[in-house]
Every structure is written in structure tokens, then in C-alpha cells.
Amino acid sequence: MVNEYEIKKQICDIGKRIYDKGMVASNDGNISVKIGENEFLCTPTGVSKGFMTPDYICKVDGDGKVISATGNFRPSSEIKMHMRVYKQRPDVKAVVHAHPLYATSFAIAGVPLTAPIMPEAVIALGCVPIADYGTPSTEEIPDAVEKYLQHFDAVLLANHGALSFSDSLLSAYHKMESVEFYAQLLYQSKQLGGPKELSKEQVKRLYEVRRAFGMTGKHPADICLNAKAGVQSCHNCHQGVEEGGCSSSCSDAELIAQITKKVMESLGK
Ligand code: 13P
């Protein structure tokens, strides 16, 4: 049985962390946690996420409609974005949206985080694509993000910020931290003459490490058995998802079909 009060406290803790770490300014950012099939806790709109107490936290249903909220608190204006993630990804139990400095700079410059530059980022995140710009609070952002949800656990939002999601609140937060650290490293190594990227072989071995760890979530190492299927991965192609093997058309079913075709071909059938 979920202890709602404890989860509200955890949301406040994570809110304080993203604020203290400078991942959100002023009243920016939002956090949600799935507590039942059709019940979610979320941060209220228009408050600093660094100074919340459990009574701030709202409870909503799967359409983002208020189930309970204290006083004048109302759910985040971005609740539709959170709900789209939960709808498309039944494995996800928590969503974090923030505006971390470096990751948001990449999102503004239109540069996806696809360069394989350090083992931890390759293992934890794979690549981080950029979803097209959408007006906050409308269906535009959920619509733009949707095509990436089956393939990634973190997405940059063009000219806006970053979104991460996972099977626990701490893990969703950690993914946001990893995105920002990765973006910062990429930015700073670019100042030092450009990163020396890991080779395809090194990336492949890191994917194998990730598989061996049995890590949860969506990742090129899990979803696109690129090497086996003879299809490029987004790390290998370095072009982001549109031109690589992890495009929105790269569904599990398609991959299985591709792999089956290869196997049949190799058997001469
Ligand atoms: P809310 O306070 O409504 O959650 O909005 C903050 C934000 O960052 C919107 O992108």
C-alpha cells in the first residue's frame, strides 16, 4: 500500500534538490509520481519547487483532472506532458521536468546529446534527442515528445528544457542529473578542442555492459539490437534519432521483423 504522505515528502525533497542544484529557476519545473492505475501526485503550478511542503502536492487522475488539492493549489500547467508519458510508458512511475543550464542550452541551440563521450552517459542514457518546440501547457509538447517515448528515458524540449522519466522518482531525478552532467561535459569538451568520441566498438561494449546489468527503461542497448540487425544505432550514426536506427519508426515489432528477415536470409530462406 502506497503511503501517500511519504511520497509527497519525497516529491518535496526532489523539488528542493532540483532547485538547489540550479536545475530550475524561480517557479520552473514540475514533478509527478504514479501512485495507482489512475492516480498521480504532482507539484502545483506557479510555486518554487525548492520550498514545497507535502500539503502543496496535488492528486490527479489519468486525464490530469484534480482529485484533491489543498487551498488554491492547482496541478502543474504541464500535467498533460506528464500524463502522455504515463499513457505511453506503463513502466514509468515518475516524471521530472526541469530547465538545467547546459541541457537547456543544447535544447535552445538545437543540438541533441548523441555524442558518445563517456561510459556512464552511454550506459545510463544512450542518446537524448530533442523534441520539437511546443507552447507550454498545450498538447503541443506532449505531441512533440510522444514519438520519442518508446525509445528513450530522457528528452530535451526545444527552446525549453528537459524531461526525464523512470520506474522510481529517485531514478527519474538521477536521469535528469545525468542529462545535465552529460550536457556540461559535452559543452566543456567542445571548448577544449572538441570531444574525442568513443569508438563504435567501445559503445557496443558499453551496451553489452548495460544489458548485463539488466537496467530498466528504454535505451538503444535494449531496444535496437542494431549490431545484430545490421542497423545503425543513434550513437553510431551521431545524427540523432531522425536519421539513425532509433527513429520513431524503429519500433520493437519492426526490429524483430528486421532481425527475423536477416536470420531467414542467412539460412537461405
Ligand atoms: P508549473 O509551475 O505550472 O509546473 O510550470 C513550470 C514550468 O517549468 C513550465 O514549463
PDB file of C-alpha atoms and ligand atoms in Angstrom:
ATOM      1  CA  MET A   1       0.000   0.000   0.000  1.00  0.00           C
ATOM      2  CA  VAL A   2       1.423   3.365  -1.023  1.00  0.00           C
ATOM      3  CA  ASN A   3       1.997   5.808   1.797  1.00  0.00           C
ATOM      4  CA  GLU A   4       0.870   8.966   0.040  1.00  0.00           C
ATOM      5  CA  TYR A   5       2.294  11.308   2.633  1.00  0.00           C
ATOM      6  CA  GLU A   6       5.760   9.755   2.292  1.00  0.00           C
ATOM      7  CA  ILE A   7       5.619  10.138  -1.488  1.00  0.00           C
ATOM      8  CA  LYS A   8       4.555  13.781  -1.118  1.00  0.00           C
ATOM      9  CA  LYS A   9       7.596  14.316   1.118  1.00  0.00           C
ATOM     10  CA  GLN A  10       9.834  12.646  -1.477  1.00  0.00           C
ATOM     11  CA  ILE A  11       8.452  14.953  -4.198  1.00  0.00           C
ATOM     12  CA  CYS A  12       9.292  17.948  -1.961  1.00  0.00           C
ATOM     13  CA  ASP A  13      12.825  16.577  -1.422  1.00  0.00           C
ATOM     14  CA  ILE A  14      13.405  16.160  -5.144  1.00  0.00           C
ATOM     15  CA  GLY A  15      11.928  19.626  -5.752  1.00  0.00           C
ATOM     16  CA  LYS A  16      14.445  21.055  -3.296  1.00  0.00           C
ATOM     17  CA  ARG A  17      17.258  19.163  -4.974  1.00  0.00           C
ATOM     18  CA  ILE A  18      16.478  20.414  -8.482  1.00  0.00           C
ATOM     19  CA  TYR A  19      16.143  23.954  -7.121  1.00  0.00           C
ATOM     20  CA  ASP A  20      19.324  23.831  -5.014  1.00  0.00           C
ATOM     21  CA  LYS A  21      21.262  22.395  -7.943  1.00  0.00           C
ATOM     22  CA  GLY A  22      20.145  25.254 -10.192  1.00  0.00           C
ATOM     23  CA  MET A  23      18.165  22.924 -12.466  1.00  0.00           C
ATOM     24  CA  VAL A  24      15.153  25.218 -12.118  1.00  0.00           C
ATOM     25  CA  ALA A  25      14.882  28.965 -11.554  1.00  0.00           C
ATOM     26  CA  SER A  26      12.062  30.745  -9.801  1.00  0.00           C
ATOM     27  CA  ASN A  27       8.831  28.692 -10.151  1.00  0.00           C
ATOM     28  CA  ASP A  28      10.074  26.496 -13.004  1.00  0.00           C
ATOM     29  CA  GLY A  29       9.929  22.732 -13.311  1.00  0.00           C
ATOM     30  CA  ASN A  30       7.457  20.072 -12.249  1.00  0.00           C
ATOM     31  CA  ILE A  31       7.426  16.564 -10.822  1.00  0.00           C
ATOM     32  CA  SER A  32       4.871  13.764 -10.736  1.00  0.00           C
ATOM     33  CA  VAL A  33       4.609  10.233  -9.341  1.00  0.00           C
ATOM     34  CA  LYS A  34       2.177   7.448 -10.278  1.00  0.00           C
ATOM     35  CA  ILE A  35       0.587   6.011  -7.144  1.00  0.00           C
ATOM     36  CA  GLY A  36      -2.195   3.899  -8.675  1.00  0.00           C
ATOM     37  CA  GLU A  37      -3.623   2.879 -12.050  1.00  0.00           C
ATOM     38  CA  ASN A  38      -5.490   6.170 -12.337  1.00  0.00           C
ATOM     39  CA  GLU A  39      -3.943   8.224  -9.527  1.00  0.00           C
ATOM     40  CA  PHE A  40      -0.950  10.515  -9.632  1.00  0.00           C
ATOM     41  CA  LEU A  41       0.655  13.031  -7.287  1.00  0.00           C
ATOM     42  CA  CYS A  42       2.093  16.179  -8.863  1.00  0.00           C
ATOM     43  CA  THR A  43       3.618  19.511  -7.983  1.00  0.00           C
ATOM     44  CA  PRO A  44       1.317  22.539  -8.085  1.00  0.00           C
ATOM     45  CA  THR A  45       1.609  25.219 -10.732  1.00  0.00           C
ATOM     46  CA  GLY A  46       3.358  28.511 -10.099  1.00  0.00           C
ATOM     47  CA  VAL A  47       5.330  27.759  -6.941  1.00  0.00           C
ATOM     48  CA  SER A  48       9.047  27.408  -6.345  1.00  0.00           C
ATOM     49  CA  LYS A  49       9.753  23.676  -6.312  1.00  0.00           C
ATOM     50  CA  GLY A  50      12.530  24.378  -3.792  1.00  0.00           C
ATOM     51  CA  PHE A  51      10.247  25.343  -0.912  1.00  0.00           C
ATOM     52  CA  MET A  52       7.309  22.949  -1.069  1.00  0.00           C
ATOM     53  CA  THR A  53       5.753  21.097   1.850  1.00  0.00           C
ATOM     54  CA  PRO A  54       3.584  17.959   1.457  1.00  0.00           C
ATOM     55  CA  ASP A  55       0.340  19.940   1.589  1.00  0.00           C
ATOM     56  CA  TYR A  56       1.336  21.651  -1.704  1.00  0.00           C
ATOM     57  CA  ILE A  57       1.154  18.380  -3.628  1.00  0.00           C
ATOM     58  CA  CYS A  58      -1.966  17.749  -5.746  1.00  0.00           C
ATOM     59  CA  LYS A  59      -3.592  14.442  -6.644  1.00  0.00           C
ATOM     60  CA  VAL A  60      -4.901  13.991 -10.200  1.00  0.00           C
ATOM     61  CA  ASP A  61      -6.420  11.261 -12.364  1.00  0.00           C
ATOM     62  CA  GLY A  62      -5.067   9.944 -15.668  1.00  0.00           C
ATOM     63  CA  ASP A  63      -6.580  12.912 -17.537  1.00  0.00           C
ATOM     64  CA  GLY A  64      -4.864  15.364 -15.209  1.00  0.00           C
ATOM     65  CA  LYS A  65      -8.169  16.248 -13.506  1.00  0.00           C
ATOM     66  CA  VAL A  66      -7.931  17.220  -9.839  1.00  0.00           C
ATOM     67  CA  ILE A  67      -8.845  14.512  -7.326  1.00  0.00           C
ATOM     68  CA  SER A  68      -7.645  16.533  -4.353  1.00  0.00           C
ATOM     69  CA  ALA A  69      -5.686  19.734  -3.789  1.00  0.00           C
ATOM     70  CA  THR A  70      -5.186  21.926  -0.745  1.00  0.00           C
ATOM     71  CA  GLY A  71      -6.457  25.526  -0.813  1.00  0.00           C
ATOM     72  CA  ASN A  72      -5.620  27.339  -4.044  1.00  0.00           C
ATOM     73  CA  PHE A  73      -3.016  24.860  -5.232  1.00  0.00           C
ATOM     74  CA  ARG A  74      -3.711  23.529  -8.729  1.00  0.00           C
ATOM     75  CA  PRO A  75      -1.789  20.891 -10.702  1.00  0.00           C
ATOM     76  CA  SER A  76       1.212  21.826 -12.831  1.00  0.00           C
ATOM     77  CA  SER A  77       0.388  23.560 -16.104  1.00  0.00           C
ATOM     78  CA  GLU A  78       2.461  20.804 -17.764  1.00  0.00           C
ATOM     79  CA  ILE A  79       0.416  17.926 -16.373  1.00  0.00           C
ATOM     80  CA  LYS A  80      -0.651  16.895 -19.917  1.00  0.00           C
ATOM     81  CA  MET A  81       3.013  16.265 -20.774  1.00  0.00           C
ATOM     82  CA  HIS A  82       3.415  14.050 -17.706  1.00  0.00           C
ATOM     83  CA  MET A  83       0.211  12.148 -18.466  1.00  0.00           C
ATOM     84  CA  ARG A  84       1.308  11.436 -22.030  1.00  0.00           C
ATOM     85  CA  VAL A  85       4.464   9.803 -20.682  1.00  0.00           C
ATOM     86  CA  TYR A  86       2.487   7.585 -18.280  1.00  0.00           C
ATOM     87  CA  LYS A  87      -0.002   6.682 -21.003  1.00  0.00           C
ATOM     88  CA  GLN A  88       2.700   5.626 -23.454  1.00  0.00           C
ATOM     89  CA  ARG A  89       5.052   4.050 -20.949  1.00  0.00           C
ATOM     90  CA  PRO A  90       3.333   1.763 -18.405  1.00  0.00           C
ATOM     91  CA  ASP A  91       6.758   1.043 -16.881  1.00  0.00           C
ATOM     92  CA  VAL A  92       7.178   4.693 -15.832  1.00  0.00           C
ATOM     93  CA  LYS A  93       6.339   5.617 -12.232  1.00  0.00           C
ATOM     94  CA  ALA A  94       7.779   9.142 -12.053  1.00  0.00           C
ATOM     95  CA  VAL A  95       8.403  12.114 -14.363  1.00  0.00           C
ATOM     96  CA  VAL A  96      10.691  15.111 -13.777  1.00  0.00           C
ATOM     97  CA  HIS A  97      10.746  18.278 -15.878  1.00  0.00           C
ATOM     98  CA  ALA A  98      13.459  20.885 -15.318  1.00  0.00           C
ATOM     99  CA  HIS A  99      15.446  23.607 -17.096  1.00  0.00           C
ATOM    100  CA  PRO A 100      19.061  22.704 -16.296  1.00  0.00           C
ATOM    101  CA  LEU A 101      21.524  25.257 -17.670  1.00  0.00           C
ATOM    102  CA  TYR A 102      23.615  23.140 -20.032  1.00  0.00           C
ATOM    103  CA  ALA A 103      20.941  20.712 -21.190  1.00  0.00           C
ATOM    104  CA  THR A 104      18.580  23.611 -21.881  1.00  0.00           C
ATOM    105  CA  SER A 105      21.353  25.434 -23.770  1.00  0.00           C
ATOM    106  CA  PHE A 106      21.679  22.381 -26.056  1.00  0.00           C
ATOM    107  CA  ALA A 107      17.876  22.346 -26.415  1.00  0.00           C
ATOM    108  CA  ILE A 108      17.965  26.030 -27.423  1.00  0.00           C
ATOM    109  CA  ALA A 109      20.871  25.531 -29.836  1.00  0.00           C
ATOM    110  CA  GLY A 110      19.083  22.538 -31.397  1.00  0.00           C
ATOM    111  CA  VAL A 111      21.960  20.149 -30.697  1.00  0.00           C
ATOM    112  CA  PRO A 112      20.857  16.696 -29.443  1.00  0.00           C
ATOM    113  CA  LEU A 113      23.004  14.832 -26.940  1.00  0.00           C
ATOM    114  CA  THR A 114      24.095  11.983 -29.186  1.00  0.00           C
ATOM    115  CA  ALA A 115      27.888  12.036 -28.984  1.00  0.00           C
ATOM    116  CA  PRO A 116      29.295   9.024 -27.113  1.00  0.00           C
ATOM    117  CA  ILE A 117      31.767  10.790 -24.867  1.00  0.00           C
ATOM    118  CA  MET A 118      31.818   8.926 -21.563  1.00  0.00           C
ATOM    119  CA  PRO A 119      30.862   5.414 -20.408  1.00  0.00           C
ATOM    120  CA  GLU A 120      28.346   6.422 -17.732  1.00  0.00           C
ATOM    121  CA  ALA A 121      26.330   8.592 -20.125  1.00  0.00           C
ATOM    122  CA  VAL A 122      26.295   5.878 -22.785  1.00  0.00           C
ATOM    123  CA  ILE A 123      25.215   3.261 -20.243  1.00  0.00           C
ATOM    124  CA  ALA A 124      22.659   5.360 -18.352  1.00  0.00           C
ATOM    125  CA  LEU A 125      21.097   7.378 -21.148  1.00  0.00           C
ATOM    126  CA  GLY A 126      22.162   6.258 -24.568  1.00  0.00           C
ATOM    127  CA  CYS A 127      21.184   9.340 -26.532  1.00  0.00           C
ATOM    128  CA  VAL A 128      18.978  12.282 -25.664  1.00  0.00           C
ATOM    129  CA  PRO A 129      17.018  13.614 -28.665  1.00  0.00           C
ATOM    130  CA  ILE A 130      15.296  16.994 -28.957  1.00  0.00           C
ATOM    131  CA  ALA A 131      11.517  17.102 -29.301  1.00  0.00           C
ATOM    132  CA  ASP A 132      10.148  19.905 -31.497  1.00  0.00           C
ATOM    133  CA  TYR A 133       9.172  23.155 -29.835  1.00  0.00           C
ATOM    134  CA  GLY A 134       5.691  23.371 -28.378  1.00  0.00           C
ATOM    135  CA  THR A 135       3.808  26.000 -26.423  1.00  0.00           C
ATOM    136  CA  PRO A 136       3.965  25.143 -22.712  1.00  0.00           C
ATOM    137  CA  SER A 137       0.710  23.877 -21.164  1.00  0.00           C
ATOM    138  CA  THR A 138      -0.823  22.912 -24.541  1.00  0.00           C
ATOM    139  CA  GLU A 139      -0.976  19.495 -26.229  1.00  0.00           C
ATOM    140  CA  GLU A 140       1.889  20.622 -28.488  1.00  0.00           C
ATOM    141  CA  ILE A 141       4.627  19.452 -26.115  1.00  0.00           C
ATOM    142  CA  PRO A 142       3.047  16.039 -25.363  1.00  0.00           C
ATOM    143  CA  ASP A 143       2.523  15.575 -29.125  1.00  0.00           C
ATOM    144  CA  ALA A 144       6.140  16.513 -29.888  1.00  0.00           C
ATOM    145  CA  VAL A 145       7.530  14.258 -27.165  1.00  0.00           C
ATOM    146  CA  GLU A 146       5.384  11.224 -27.929  1.00  0.00           C
ATOM    147  CA  LYS A 147       7.429   9.759 -30.768  1.00  0.00           C
ATOM    148  CA  TYR A 148      10.490   9.517 -28.546  1.00  0.00           C
ATOM    149  CA  LEU A 149       8.827   7.847 -25.581  1.00  0.00           C
ATOM    150  CA  GLN A 150       9.230   4.247 -26.705  1.00  0.00           C
ATOM    151  CA  HIS A 151      12.956   4.655 -27.286  1.00  0.00           C
ATOM    152  CA  PHE A 152      14.354   6.988 -24.651  1.00  0.00           C
ATOM    153  CA  ASP A 153      14.194   7.796 -20.931  1.00  0.00           C
ATOM    154  CA  ALA A 154      15.098  11.467 -21.349  1.00  0.00           C
ATOM    155  CA  VAL A 155      14.230  14.042 -23.988  1.00  0.00           C
ATOM    156  CA  LEU A 156      15.257  17.663 -24.499  1.00  0.00           C
ATOM    157  CA  LEU A 157      12.395  20.053 -25.257  1.00  0.00           C
ATOM    158  CA  ALA A 158      13.389  22.556 -27.952  1.00  0.00           C
ATOM    159  CA  ASN A 159      13.930  26.083 -26.574  1.00  0.00           C
ATOM    160  CA  HIS A 160      12.564  24.955 -23.235  1.00  0.00           C
ATOM    161  CA  GLY A 161      14.272  22.339 -21.050  1.00  0.00           C
ATOM    162  CA  ALA A 162      14.495  18.633 -20.351  1.00  0.00           C
ATOM    163  CA  LEU A 163      12.184  15.779 -19.414  1.00  0.00           C
ATOM    164  CA  SER A 164      13.198  12.518 -17.716  1.00  0.00           C
ATOM    165  CA  PHE A 165      11.174   9.534 -16.561  1.00  0.00           C
ATOM    166  CA  SER A 166      11.793   6.213 -14.892  1.00  0.00           C
ATOM    167  CA  ASP A 167      10.413   3.459 -12.689  1.00  0.00           C
ATOM    168  CA  SER A 168      11.009   5.450  -9.481  1.00  0.00           C
ATOM    169  CA  LEU A 169      11.190   9.104  -8.514  1.00  0.00           C
ATOM    170  CA  LEU A 170      14.834   8.884  -7.490  1.00  0.00           C
ATOM    171  CA  SER A 171      15.742   7.209 -10.771  1.00  0.00           C
ATOM    172  CA  ALA A 172      13.841   9.829 -12.836  1.00  0.00           C
ATOM    173  CA  TYR A 173      15.715  12.535 -10.916  1.00  0.00           C
ATOM    174  CA  HIS A 174      19.042  10.752 -11.446  1.00  0.00           C
ATOM    175  CA  LYS A 175      18.371  10.685 -15.170  1.00  0.00           C
ATOM    176  CA  MET A 176      17.885  14.461 -15.094  1.00  0.00           C
ATOM    177  CA  GLU A 177      21.206  14.788 -13.245  1.00  0.00           C
ATOM    178  CA  SER A 178      22.891  12.535 -15.814  1.00  0.00           C
ATOM    179  CA  VAL A 179      21.456  14.541 -18.717  1.00  0.00           C
ATOM    180  CA  GLU A 180      22.782  17.776 -17.230  1.00  0.00           C
ATOM    181  CA  PHE A 181      26.202  16.340 -16.385  1.00  0.00           C
ATOM    182  CA  TYR A 182      26.479  14.854 -19.888  1.00  0.00           C
ATOM    183  CA  ALA A 183      25.492  18.206 -21.450  1.00  0.00           C
ATOM    184  CA  GLN A 184      28.003  20.062 -19.285  1.00  0.00           C
ATOM    185  CA  LEU A 185      30.822  17.675 -20.203  1.00  0.00           C
ATOM    186  CA  LEU A 186      29.948  17.893 -23.876  1.00  0.00           C
ATOM    187  CA  TYR A 187      29.862  21.685 -23.743  1.00  0.00           C
ATOM    188  CA  GLN A 188      33.155  21.994 -21.898  1.00  0.00           C
ATOM    189  CA  SER A 189      34.994  19.435 -24.019  1.00  0.00           C
ATOM    190  CA  LYS A 190      33.832  21.387 -27.084  1.00  0.00           C
ATOM    191  CA  GLN A 191      35.646  24.431 -25.584  1.00  0.00           C
ATOM    192  CA  LEU A 192      38.803  22.341 -25.277  1.00  0.00           C
ATOM    193  CA  GLY A 193      39.002  21.482 -28.939  1.00  0.00           C
ATOM    194  CA  GLY A 194      36.137  19.002 -29.172  1.00  0.00           C
ATOM    195  CA  PRO A 195      35.492  15.651 -27.506  1.00  0.00           C
ATOM    196  CA  LYS A 196      37.345  12.515 -28.530  1.00  0.00           C
ATOM    197  CA  GLU A 197      34.352  10.279 -29.028  1.00  0.00           C
ATOM    198  CA  LEU A 198      34.229   6.627 -28.053  1.00  0.00           C
ATOM    199  CA  SER A 199      34.520   4.252 -30.983  1.00  0.00           C
ATOM    200  CA  LYS A 200      31.639   2.120 -32.259  1.00  0.00           C
ATOM    201  CA  GLU A 201      33.322  -0.916 -30.734  1.00  0.00           C
ATOM    202  CA  GLN A 202      33.635   0.813 -27.345  1.00  0.00           C
ATOM    203  CA  VAL A 203      29.981   1.879 -27.492  1.00  0.00           C
ATOM    204  CA  LYS A 204      28.971  -1.676 -28.377  1.00  0.00           C
ATOM    205  CA  ARG A 205      30.816  -2.994 -25.346  1.00  0.00           C
ATOM    206  CA  LEU A 206      29.109  -0.434 -23.100  1.00  0.00           C
ATOM    207  CA  TYR A 207      25.741  -1.548 -24.480  1.00  0.00           C
ATOM    208  CA  GLU A 208      26.700  -5.102 -23.530  1.00  0.00           C
ATOM    209  CA  VAL A 209      27.561  -3.892 -20.006  1.00  0.00           C
ATOM    210  CA  ARG A 210      24.153  -2.244 -19.765  1.00  0.00           C
ATOM    211  CA  ARG A 211      22.397  -5.415 -20.906  1.00  0.00           C
ATOM    212  CA  ALA A 212      24.408  -7.443 -18.394  1.00  0.00           C
ATOM    213  CA  PHE A 213      23.334  -5.074 -15.596  1.00  0.00           C
ATOM    214  CA  GLY A 214      19.709  -5.692 -16.616  1.00  0.00           C
ATOM    215  CA  MET A 215      18.973  -1.980 -16.299  1.00  0.00           C
ATOM    216  CA  THR A 216      15.335  -0.906 -16.609  1.00  0.00           C
ATOM    217  CA  GLY A 217      13.942   1.658 -19.045  1.00  0.00           C
ATOM    218  CA  LYS A 218      14.357   2.235 -22.752  1.00  0.00           C
ATOM    219  CA  HIS A 219      17.786   2.509 -24.277  1.00  0.00           C
ATOM    220  CA  PRO A 220      19.432   1.761 -27.632  1.00  0.00           C
ATOM    221  CA  ALA A 221      21.139  -1.176 -25.951  1.00  0.00           C
ATOM    222  CA  ASP A 222      17.762  -2.712 -25.162  1.00  0.00           C
ATOM    223  CA  ILE A 223      15.512  -1.689 -27.992  1.00  0.00           C
ATOM    224  CA  CYS A 224      17.643  -1.533 -31.059  1.00  0.00           C
ATOM    225  CA  LEU A 225      19.768  -4.607 -31.350  1.00  0.00           C
ATOM    226  CA  ASN A 226      21.429  -2.590 -34.045  1.00  0.00           C
ATOM    227  CA  ALA A 227      24.605  -4.501 -34.466  1.00  0.00           C
ATOM    228  CA  LYS A 228      22.752  -7.792 -34.804  1.00  0.00           C
ATOM    229  CA  ALA A 229      20.138  -6.324 -37.131  1.00  0.00           C
ATOM    230  CA  GLY A 230      22.781  -4.524 -39.180  1.00  0.00           C
ATOM    231  CA  VAL A 231      21.074  -1.210 -38.423  1.00  0.00           C
ATOM    232  CA  GLN A 232      22.905   1.842 -37.110  1.00  0.00           C
ATOM    233  CA  SER A 233      22.194   2.992 -33.595  1.00  0.00           C
ATOM    234  CA  CYS A 234      21.774   6.648 -32.724  1.00  0.00           C
ATOM    235  CA  HIS A 235      25.165   6.611 -31.006  1.00  0.00           C
ATOM    236  CA  ASN A 236      26.799   5.069 -34.022  1.00  0.00           C
ATOM    237  CA  CYS A 237      25.251   7.431 -36.505  1.00  0.00           C
ATOM    238  CA  HIS A 238      25.642  10.503 -34.273  1.00  0.00           C
ATOM    239  CA  GLN A 239      22.813  12.176 -36.141  1.00  0.00           C
ATOM    240  CA  GLY A 240      20.091  11.984 -33.564  1.00  0.00           C
ATOM    241  CA  VAL A 241      17.104   9.802 -33.972  1.00  0.00           C
ATOM    242  CA  GLU A 242      15.745  11.018 -37.257  1.00  0.00           C
ATOM    243  CA  GLU A 243      18.494   9.587 -39.382  1.00  0.00           C
ATOM    244  CA  GLY A 244      19.574   6.675 -37.257  1.00  0.00           C
ATOM    245  CA  GLY A 245      18.247   3.288 -36.369  1.00  0.00           C
ATOM    246  CA  CYS A 246      16.357   4.648 -33.387  1.00  0.00           C
ATOM    247  CA  SER A 247      13.880   6.713 -35.356  1.00  0.00           C
ATOM    248  CA  SER A 248      10.273   6.845 -34.392  1.00  0.00           C
ATOM    249  CA  SER A 249       9.681   4.122 -36.945  1.00  0.00           C
ATOM    250  CA  CYS A 250      12.145   1.867 -35.136  1.00  0.00           C
ATOM    251  CA  SER A 251       9.504   0.007 -33.153  1.00  0.00           C
ATOM    252  CA  ASP A 252      10.206  -3.251 -31.364  1.00  0.00           C
ATOM    253  CA  ALA A 253       7.967  -5.040 -33.845  1.00  0.00           C
ATOM    254  CA  GLU A 254       9.879  -3.631 -36.776  1.00  0.00           C
ATOM    255  CA  LEU A 255      13.178  -4.594 -35.243  1.00  0.00           C
ATOM    256  CA  ILE A 256      12.011  -8.114 -34.623  1.00  0.00           C
ATOM    257  CA  ALA A 257      10.855  -8.225 -38.241  1.00  0.00           C
ATOM    258  CA  GLN A 258      14.236  -6.936 -39.413  1.00  0.00           C
ATOM    259  CA  ILE A 259      16.140  -9.435 -37.301  1.00  0.00           C
ATOM    260  CA  THR A 260      13.895 -12.291 -38.456  1.00  0.00           C
ATOM    261  CA  LYS A 261      14.468 -11.261 -42.081  1.00  0.00           C
ATOM    262  CA  LYS A 262      18.257 -11.278 -41.572  1.00  0.00           C
ATOM    263  CA  VAL A 263      18.142 -14.675 -39.898  1.00  0.00           C
ATOM    264  CA  MET A 264      15.973 -16.090 -42.698  1.00  0.00           C
ATOM    265  CA  GLU A 265      18.333 -14.612 -45.287  1.00  0.00           C
ATOM    266  CA  SER A 266      21.346 -16.161 -43.576  1.00  0.00           C
ATOM    267  CA  LEU A 267      19.516 -19.514 -43.608  1.00  0.00           C
ATOM    268  CA  GLY A 268      18.953 -19.053 -47.333  1.00  0.00           C
ATOM    269  CA  LYS A 269      15.137 -18.959 -46.999  1.00  0.00           C
TER     270      LYS A 269
HETATM  271  P1  13P B   1       4.303  24.786 -13.493  1.00  0.00           P
HETATM  272  O1  13P B   1       4.689  25.607 -12.302  1.00  0.00           O
HETATM  273  O2  13P B   1       2.898  25.059 -13.969  1.00  0.00           O
HETATM  274  O3  13P B   1       4.533  23.327 -13.246  1.00  0.00           O
HETATM  275  O4  13P B   1       5.208  25.216 -14.733  1.00  0.00           O
HETATM  276  C1  13P B   1       6.578  25.353 -14.599  1.00  0.00           C
HETATM  277  C2  13P B   1       7.309  25.132 -15.873  1.00  0.00           C
HETATM  278  O5  13P B   1       8.503  24.962 -15.851  1.00  0.00           O
HETATM  279  C3  13P B   1       6.581  25.109 -17.157  1.00  0.00           C
HETATM  280  O6  13P B   1       7.420  24.665 -18.179  1.00  0.00           O
END
